[in-house]
Short mmCIF file of C-alpha atoms in Angstrom, two decimals:
data_model
loop_
_atom_site.label_atom_id
_atom_site.label_comp_id
_atom_site.label_asym_id
_atom_site.label_seq_id
_atom_site.Cartn_x
_atom_site.Cartn_y
_atom_site.Cartn_z
CA MET A 180 92.43 84.80 120.87
CA THR A 181 91.92 87.64 117.95
CA GLY A 182 95.06 88.68 116.39
CA GLN A 183 94.67 92.18 118.08
CA LYS A 184 94.98 90.36 121.60
CA ILE A 185 98.03 88.25 120.37
CA ILE A 186 99.92 91.11 118.86
CA ALA A 187 99.36 92.64 122.28
CA GLU A 188 99.88 90.04 124.45
CA ARG A 189 103.45 89.09 122.73
CA PHE A 190 104.80 92.68 122.22
CA ARG A 191 103.81 93.38 126.09
CA ALA A 192 105.94 90.19 126.70
CA LYS A 193 109.03 90.95 124.32
CA PHE A 194 108.79 94.61 125.84
CA GLY A 195 107.21 95.28 128.83
CA VAL A 196 105.07 97.94 127.88
CA ASN A 197 101.72 98.29 126.10
CA PRO A 198 101.67 99.00 122.16
CA HIS A 199 100.16 101.03 119.77
CA VAL A 200 98.28 98.36 117.34
CA TYR A 201 97.72 98.60 113.81
CA ARG A 202 96.28 96.03 111.24
CA ALA A 203 96.07 96.33 107.29
CA PRO A 204 93.76 93.60 105.36
CA GLY A 205 94.69 91.72 102.53
CA ARG A 206 92.74 91.82 99.47
CA VAL A 207 90.71 89.80 96.65
CA ASN A 208 90.46 91.46 93.03
CA LEU A 209 87.33 90.44 91.81
CA ILE A 210 88.02 91.66 88.08
CA GLY A 211 90.85 94.04 86.57
CA GLU A 212 93.72 91.44 86.30
CA HIS A 213 97.72 92.52 85.56
CA THR A 214 95.95 96.09 84.72
CA ASP A 215 97.22 98.48 87.55
CA TYR A 216 100.71 98.23 86.23
CA ASN A 217 99.10 99.36 82.95
CA ASP A 218 97.57 102.27 84.08
CA GLY A 219 94.39 100.51 83.29
CA PHE A 220 91.37 99.88 85.54
CA VAL A 221 90.98 97.25 88.66
CA MET A 222 87.70 96.29 91.03
CA PRO A 223 89.23 94.68 94.66
CA ALA A 224 87.60 94.29 98.25
CA ALA A 225 89.76 94.28 100.96
CA ILE A 226 89.34 91.29 103.17
CA GLY A 227 88.55 90.44 106.62
CA PHE A 228 92.24 88.74 106.92
CA TYR A 229 94.48 91.21 108.77
CA CYS A 230 98.10 91.88 109.27
CA TRP A 231 98.68 93.23 112.94
CA VAL A 232 101.32 95.55 113.88
CA ALA A 233 102.60 96.35 117.01
CA ALA A 234 104.73 99.49 117.90
CA GLY A 235 106.32 101.08 120.43
CA PRO A 236 109.45 103.69 120.74
CA ARG A 237 112.74 103.80 120.81
CA GLN A 238 115.38 105.79 122.58
CA ASP A 239 117.80 105.63 119.43
CA ARG A 240 116.82 106.25 115.35
CA LYS A 241 116.79 102.75 114.86
CA LEU A 242 113.91 100.63 113.62
CA VAL A 243 113.67 96.98 114.75
CA VAL A 244 111.23 94.58 113.28
CA SER A 245 110.34 90.87 114.36
CA SER A 246 108.04 88.42 113.97
CA GLU A 247 107.03 85.30 115.80
CA GLU A 248 106.23 83.57 113.24
CA PHE A 249 109.55 83.95 110.93
CA PRO A 250 113.10 83.64 112.50
CA GLU A 251 114.96 86.25 110.74
CA HIS A 252 114.48 90.22 111.86
CA GLY A 253 114.95 92.90 110.34
CA GLU A 254 116.99 96.30 111.80
CA MET A 255 117.73 99.60 110.01
CA GLU A 256 119.47 103.04 112.05
CA LEU A 257 118.02 105.52 110.14
CA SER A 258 119.79 108.16 110.58
CA SER A 259 122.55 106.48 108.64
CA ARG A 260 122.20 105.47 104.77
CA LEU A 261 119.56 103.41 103.26
CA PRO A 262 120.02 99.53 103.83
CA GLN A 263 120.32 96.96 101.49
CA PRO A 264 117.72 94.14 100.87
CA SER A 265 118.20 91.06 103.21
CA HIS A 266 115.70 88.82 100.89
CA THR A 267 113.85 87.85 103.45
CA TRP A 268 110.13 88.68 104.83
CA SER A 269 111.31 91.82 106.99
CA ASP A 270 112.22 93.65 103.98
CA TYR A 271 108.56 94.47 103.20
CA SER A 272 108.82 96.34 106.38
CA VAL A 273 112.51 97.57 106.25
CA GLY A 274 111.59 98.90 102.44
CA VAL A 275 108.63 101.06 103.57
CA ALA A 276 110.56 102.81 106.28
CA ALA A 277 113.84 103.27 103.63
CA GLN A 278 111.25 104.84 101.60
CA LEU A 279 109.66 106.96 103.72
CA GLU A 280 113.04 108.19 104.73
CA LYS A 281 113.49 108.90 100.88
CA ALA A 282 110.24 110.61 100.68
CA GLY A 283 111.77 113.03 103.10
CA PHE A 284 109.36 111.76 106.27
CA ARG A 285 111.58 112.00 109.24
CA LEU A 286 110.63 109.16 111.16
CA SER A 287 111.18 108.19 115.03
CA GLY A 288 113.15 105.23 116.03
CA ALA A 289 110.93 102.30 117.05
CA ASN A 290 109.96 98.35 117.62
CA LEU A 291 107.57 96.66 115.24
CA LEU A 292 105.77 93.45 116.00
CA VAL A 293 104.30 92.03 113.12
CA HIS A 294 101.98 89.08 113.23
CA GLY A 295 100.32 88.14 109.92
CA GLU A 296 96.95 86.19 109.27
CA VAL A 297 96.84 86.99 105.35
CA PRO A 298 97.44 83.29 103.72
CA ILE A 299 101.34 83.22 102.32
CA GLY A 300 101.13 82.65 98.45
CA ALA A 301 97.13 82.44 97.83
CA GLY A 302 97.06 85.82 95.66
CA LEU A 303 95.60 87.71 98.91
CA SER A 304 98.61 90.18 99.12
CA SER A 305 99.94 89.40 102.45
CA SER A 306 103.01 91.63 101.41
CA ALA A 307 101.15 94.58 100.89
CA SER A 308 99.60 94.46 103.90
CA ILE A 309 102.33 94.19 105.94
CA GLU A 310 103.74 97.08 104.09
CA VAL A 311 100.53 98.97 104.72
CA ALA A 312 100.44 97.89 108.52
CA THR A 313 104.12 98.99 109.20
CA ALA A 314 103.24 102.34 106.88
CA LEU A 315 101.07 103.38 109.04
CA ALA A 316 102.39 102.71 112.55
CA LEU A 317 105.81 104.54 111.47
CA ALA A 318 103.36 107.51 110.26
CA GLU A 319 101.62 107.72 113.44
CA GLU A 320 104.62 106.62 115.24
CA SER A 321 106.42 109.48 114.14
CA GLY A 322 104.11 112.52 114.33
CA LEU A 323 103.85 112.46 110.49
CA SER A 324 100.96 113.02 108.83
CA ILE A 325 100.68 111.73 105.46
CA ASP A 326 97.45 111.23 102.64
CA ARG A 327 96.17 107.78 102.08
CA PRO A 328 96.70 108.34 98.46
CA HIS A 329 101.04 108.83 99.21
CA LEU A 330 101.20 105.97 101.32
CA ALA A 331 100.09 103.82 99.06
CA ARG A 332 102.74 104.86 96.42
CA ILE A 333 105.33 104.52 98.64
CA CYS A 334 104.59 101.44 99.94
CA GLN A 335 104.56 100.26 96.12
CA GLN A 336 107.28 101.80 96.06
CA ALA A 337 108.97 99.61 98.36
CA GLU A 338 107.73 96.81 96.63
CA ASN A 339 109.47 98.08 93.25
CA GLU A 340 112.60 99.02 94.33
CA PHE A 341 113.37 97.55 97.49
CA VAL A 342 111.95 94.28 97.37
CA GLY A 343 111.75 93.90 93.62
CA MET A 344 108.34 93.04 92.50
CA ARG A 345 107.59 95.55 89.95
CA CYS A 346 103.77 95.57 90.78
CA GLY A 347 101.17 97.95 90.39
CA ILE A 348 99.37 99.83 93.30
CA MET A 349 96.50 98.23 93.59
CA ASP A 350 97.32 96.04 96.61
CA GLN A 351 98.47 98.77 98.23
CA PHE A 352 95.74 100.77 97.50
CA ILE A 353 92.90 98.81 98.60
CA SER A 354 94.77 97.72 101.90
CA LEU A 355 94.03 101.63 102.83
CA HIS A 356 91.27 102.38 101.43
CA GLY A 357 88.94 99.24 101.54
CA ARG A 358 85.26 99.49 103.20
CA ALA A 359 82.98 97.15 104.24
CA ASN A 360 80.31 95.60 101.88
CA HIS A 361 81.64 97.55 99.17
CA ALA A 362 84.47 96.81 95.90
CA LEU A 363 86.62 99.75 95.02
CA MET A 364 86.95 100.37 91.33
CA LEU A 365 89.86 102.04 91.02
CA ASP A 366 91.61 104.04 88.03
CA CYS A 367 95.40 103.56 88.93
CA ARG A 368 96.74 106.12 86.47
CA SER A 369 94.51 108.87 88.61
CA LEU A 370 94.26 107.13 91.92
CA LYS A 371 90.54 108.34 91.43
CA PHE A 372 88.28 105.67 93.00
CA GLU A 373 84.40 104.74 93.59
CA LEU A 374 83.04 102.32 95.99
CA VAL A 375 81.13 100.17 94.13
CA PRO A 376 78.39 98.32 96.65
CA ILE A 377 78.52 94.26 96.58
CA PRO A 378 74.89 93.09 97.62
CA GLU A 379 74.84 90.64 101.04
CA SER A 380 72.89 88.87 99.32
CA VAL A 381 76.04 86.98 97.88
CA ARG A 382 79.53 86.16 99.30
CA LEU A 383 82.89 86.49 97.94
CA VAL A 384 84.35 82.81 98.20
CA ILE A 385 88.36 82.53 97.64
CA CYS A 386 89.44 78.95 96.82
CA ASN A 387 93.04 78.58 97.60
CA THR A 388 94.55 75.63 95.35
CA GLY A 389 97.91 75.37 97.94
CA VAL A 390 100.55 75.49 94.92
CA LYS A 391 102.60 78.35 94.10
CA HIS A 392 104.53 77.42 90.85
CA THR A 393 108.33 79.12 91.32
CA LEU A 394 107.77 80.61 87.99
CA ALA A 395 105.97 83.32 89.37
CA GLY A 396 107.53 86.05 90.33
CA GLY A 397 109.98 86.22 87.64
CA GLU A 398 106.96 85.97 85.08
CA TYR A 399 105.52 88.63 86.45
CA ASN A 400 107.61 90.93 86.18
CA ARG A 401 108.08 89.44 82.56
CA ARG A 402 104.31 89.99 81.67
CA ARG A 403 105.05 93.47 82.90
CA GLU A 404 108.32 94.17 80.49
CA GLU A 405 105.96 92.66 77.27
CA CYS A 406 103.27 94.44 77.95
CA GLU A 407 106.03 98.35 78.23
CA GLU A 408 107.58 96.33 74.76
CA ALA A 409 103.78 96.43 73.49
CA VAL A 410 103.79 100.14 73.99
CA ARG A 411 106.67 101.25 72.68
CA SER A 412 105.58 99.07 69.44
CA LEU A 413 102.08 100.45 68.66
CA ALA A 414 103.82 103.69 69.98
CA LYS A 415 105.18 103.90 66.40
CA ALA A 416 101.76 104.51 65.11
CA LEU A 417 100.21 105.86 67.91
CA PRO A 418 102.45 108.47 69.36
CA ASN A 419 100.03 109.53 72.19
CA ILE A 420 99.92 106.21 74.08
CA ARG A 421 101.83 105.97 77.46
CA ALA A 422 101.03 102.39 78.31
CA LEU A 423 98.48 99.65 77.63
CA ARG A 424 95.62 101.81 78.96
CA ASP A 425 95.39 104.55 76.11
CA VAL A 426 94.72 101.53 73.22
CA SER A 427 90.79 100.66 72.17
CA ARG A 428 90.37 97.78 70.65
CA GLU A 429 90.32 98.97 67.55
CA GLN A 430 93.47 100.30 67.48
CA LEU A 431 94.93 96.64 68.67
CA GLU A 432 93.31 95.28 65.67
CA GLU A 433 94.18 97.99 63.27
CA HIS A 434 98.03 98.21 64.13
CA ARG A 435 98.29 94.53 64.95
CA ARG A 436 101.14 93.93 62.90
CA LEU A 437 103.54 96.01 64.90
CA LEU A 438 103.18 93.06 67.48
CA SER A 439 104.69 90.04 67.66
CA GLU A 440 101.90 87.31 68.57
CA VAL A 441 102.83 87.23 71.86
CA LEU A 442 103.08 90.93 72.43
CA TYR A 443 99.44 90.85 70.32
CA LYS A 444 97.92 88.53 73.30
CA ARG A 445 99.53 90.03 75.98
CA ALA A 446 97.97 93.63 74.69
CA LYS A 447 94.58 92.38 74.03
CA HIS A 448 94.26 90.60 77.24
CA ILE A 449 94.83 94.00 79.11
CA VAL A 450 92.66 95.91 76.46
CA THR A 451 89.59 93.70 76.74
CA GLU A 452 89.99 93.41 81.13
CA ASN A 453 90.05 97.41 81.25
CA GLU A 454 86.84 96.89 78.99
CA ARG A 455 85.28 94.25 81.74
CA VAL A 456 86.12 96.11 84.46
CA LEU A 457 83.98 99.03 83.57
CA ASN A 458 81.24 96.99 82.19
CA SER A 459 81.45 95.34 85.35
CA VAL A 460 80.95 98.42 87.36
CA LYS A 461 77.09 99.10 85.48
CA ALA A 462 76.57 95.38 86.08
CA LEU A 463 77.11 95.52 89.57
CA ARG A 464 75.05 99.18 89.89
CA ALA A 465 72.21 97.24 88.03
CA GLY A 466 72.21 94.59 90.54
CA ASP A 467 72.82 92.42 87.47
CA LEU A 468 75.51 89.48 88.69
CA HIS A 469 74.40 86.84 85.93
CA ARG A 470 76.53 89.56 83.70
CA PHE A 471 79.17 90.06 86.16
CA GLY A 472 79.71 86.85 86.29
CA GLU A 473 79.77 86.21 82.81
CA TYR A 474 82.53 89.10 82.90
CA MET A 475 84.29 87.04 85.22
CA ALA A 476 84.36 84.25 83.70
CA GLU A 477 85.55 85.99 80.31
CA SER A 478 88.30 87.36 82.20
CA HIS A 479 89.53 83.58 83.46
CA VAL A 480 89.81 82.54 79.42
CA SER A 481 91.29 85.63 78.48
CA LEU A 482 94.30 85.37 81.50
CA ARG A 483 94.19 81.61 80.79
CA ASP A 484 94.38 82.11 75.92
CA LEU A 485 96.17 85.87 75.76
CA PHE A 486 98.04 86.33 79.07
CA GLU A 487 99.09 82.89 79.76
CA VAL A 488 99.24 83.23 83.65
CA SER A 489 96.76 80.51 84.72
CA CYS A 490 97.47 76.89 85.37
CA ALA A 491 96.03 73.23 85.97
CA GLU A 492 95.32 73.80 89.21
CA LEU A 493 93.49 77.22 88.92
CA ASP A 494 91.68 75.99 85.75
CA LEU A 495 90.22 73.08 87.80
CA MET A 496 89.20 75.13 90.66
CA VAL A 497 87.29 77.27 88.10
CA GLU A 498 85.62 74.09 86.27
CA LEU A 499 84.64 72.32 89.73
CA ALA A 500 82.95 76.07 90.82
CA ASN A 501 80.89 76.38 87.64
CA ARG A 502 79.37 73.48 88.04
CA GLN A 503 77.90 73.63 91.57
CA PRO A 504 74.25 76.01 92.16
CA GLY A 505 74.29 79.05 93.20
CA VAL A 506 77.68 80.21 91.79
CA TYR A 507 77.31 83.40 89.00
CA GLY A 508 81.02 83.55 88.32
CA ALA A 509 84.40 82.02 89.03
CA ARG A 510 88.20 83.18 87.91
CA MET A 511 91.76 83.04 88.99
CA THR A 512 92.63 86.07 90.73
CA GLY A 513 95.64 87.50 91.55
CA GLY A 514 99.61 87.20 89.79
CA GLY A 515 98.71 83.61 88.80
CA PHE A 516 100.48 80.75 88.42
CA GLY A 517 98.66 79.15 91.64
CA GLY A 518 97.18 80.92 94.31
CA ALA A 519 93.59 81.27 94.39
CA THR A 520 90.36 82.01 92.70
CA ILE A 521 87.12 84.64 93.35
CA ASN A 522 83.99 82.98 93.32
CA LEU A 523 80.84 84.81 93.42
CA VAL A 524 78.83 82.88 95.09
CA ASP A 525 74.72 83.10 96.45
CA ALA A 526 75.04 84.03 99.99
CA GLU A 527 72.40 80.53 100.71
CA HIS A 528 74.91 78.13 98.86
CA ALA A 529 77.98 79.46 100.46
CA THR A 530 78.80 76.77 102.69
CA ALA A 531 77.56 73.77 100.22
CA PHE A 532 79.79 75.24 97.50
CA ALA A 533 82.75 76.16 99.75
CA GLU A 534 82.63 71.82 100.81
CA THR A 535 82.21 70.67 97.42
CA VAL A 536 84.70 72.87 95.69
CA ALA A 537 87.15 71.23 98.29
CA LYS A 538 86.42 67.89 98.25
CA GLY A 539 85.97 67.70 94.47
CA TYR A 540 89.45 69.13 93.99
CA GLN A 541 91.35 67.00 96.84
CA LYS A 542 90.05 64.17 95.15
CA GLU A 543 91.32 65.12 91.23
CA THR A 544 94.52 66.70 92.70
CA GLY A 545 95.39 64.90 96.31
CA ILE A 546 95.61 68.57 97.62
CA ALA A 547 93.32 70.25 100.73
CA ALA A 548 92.53 73.47 99.19
CA ALA A 549 91.60 76.13 101.85
CA VAL A 550 88.47 77.76 101.12
CA TYR A 551 87.23 81.53 102.79
CA ILE A 552 83.78 82.26 102.64
CA CYS A 553 84.77 86.51 102.98
CA MET A 554 83.01 89.87 102.84
CA PRO A 555 84.38 93.19 101.82
CA ALA A 556 86.03 94.81 104.89
CA ASP A 557 87.61 97.85 105.68
CA GLY A 558 91.22 99.48 105.06
CA ALA A 559 93.78 99.58 107.47
CA SER A 560 93.60 101.82 111.01
CA LEU A 561 94.99 102.05 114.36
CA VAL A 562 92.73 99.66 116.46
CA GLU A 563 94.78 100.19 120.28
CA THR A 564 96.48 102.26 122.02
CA PRO A 565 98.43 101.85 125.32
CA GLU A 566 95.35 104.02 127.20
CA MET A 567 93.04 101.34 125.88
CA ALA A 568 94.92 98.72 127.09
CA GLY A 569 94.88 100.49 130.40
#
């Protein structure tokens, strides 16, 4: 049974009416890691794992969010002051509602039932898919017209201010703007983007290490703080910079003395990663998959040695991938300290690649790795109405 049918049937059983059904995809980032909150460049692709939200109206101005996958549910009186976080999964939905109200959008009361297919803890942005599916549902159910870049900003603010994760805008933006068979090169400052075709001759193979080290959340925010500190230090010599995106490699080397060794390493990763994203667009447009794979390899080394967000399991998964026939490139993807790798693999070799890497990883670690063979998918949408359900 598809996710769409599952969520629609569950909603009918719970509330006795046919719902509107919305879906929002997870994402994998091909290259451009930790650059988004530095106003930089990223190249994500939406993937065919979705968060599904079934929605129906209420007579009062209350939002009730539940899921059969989790015992907790979230509630919010839309007519009262903004709620406090509950520190459960429902914060992703309630936080979006709170930010929409805070931004001046009057919401109608609604029952939301959530069903997630995006693997949790794999770095594939399950949180953003919940936020985006919720935002789309609330906007549509309330008769609001909100353009998608603005909706992405609201979802990001919900995660920053309500959930407390200081992420950039990439995850929410690609979940809303994804296009089948394309990656998206996004300028995280201007929100201008261009679609970059992914050849049908390759597959995106995601290898989930099955580990998520407990320091991930705090270390993610610390990396952001370190980048901001590097900007403040470099601004003594470069007063016009607003983010590390504004610093060239030459400027970084010239003013290296202003930075501690740790801050220099963090800044060097961001500066060179931005270069790699822009060069990767050129490589893909030229059909040079080998060159693109080289940029992926350089990105992983930089994340491991300069930004220090890799871990033994991720490094092993990349090492195993690079031994296989048909692989163009492999790197960690997502925030780091566990999660998944992204691999660009020739389509004919994808199945054998997945099986061999999973087997090798389990032999080395004792952990059964989940491996997903994907192609880029379309972004968030309304997929079912009560009329369609009959």
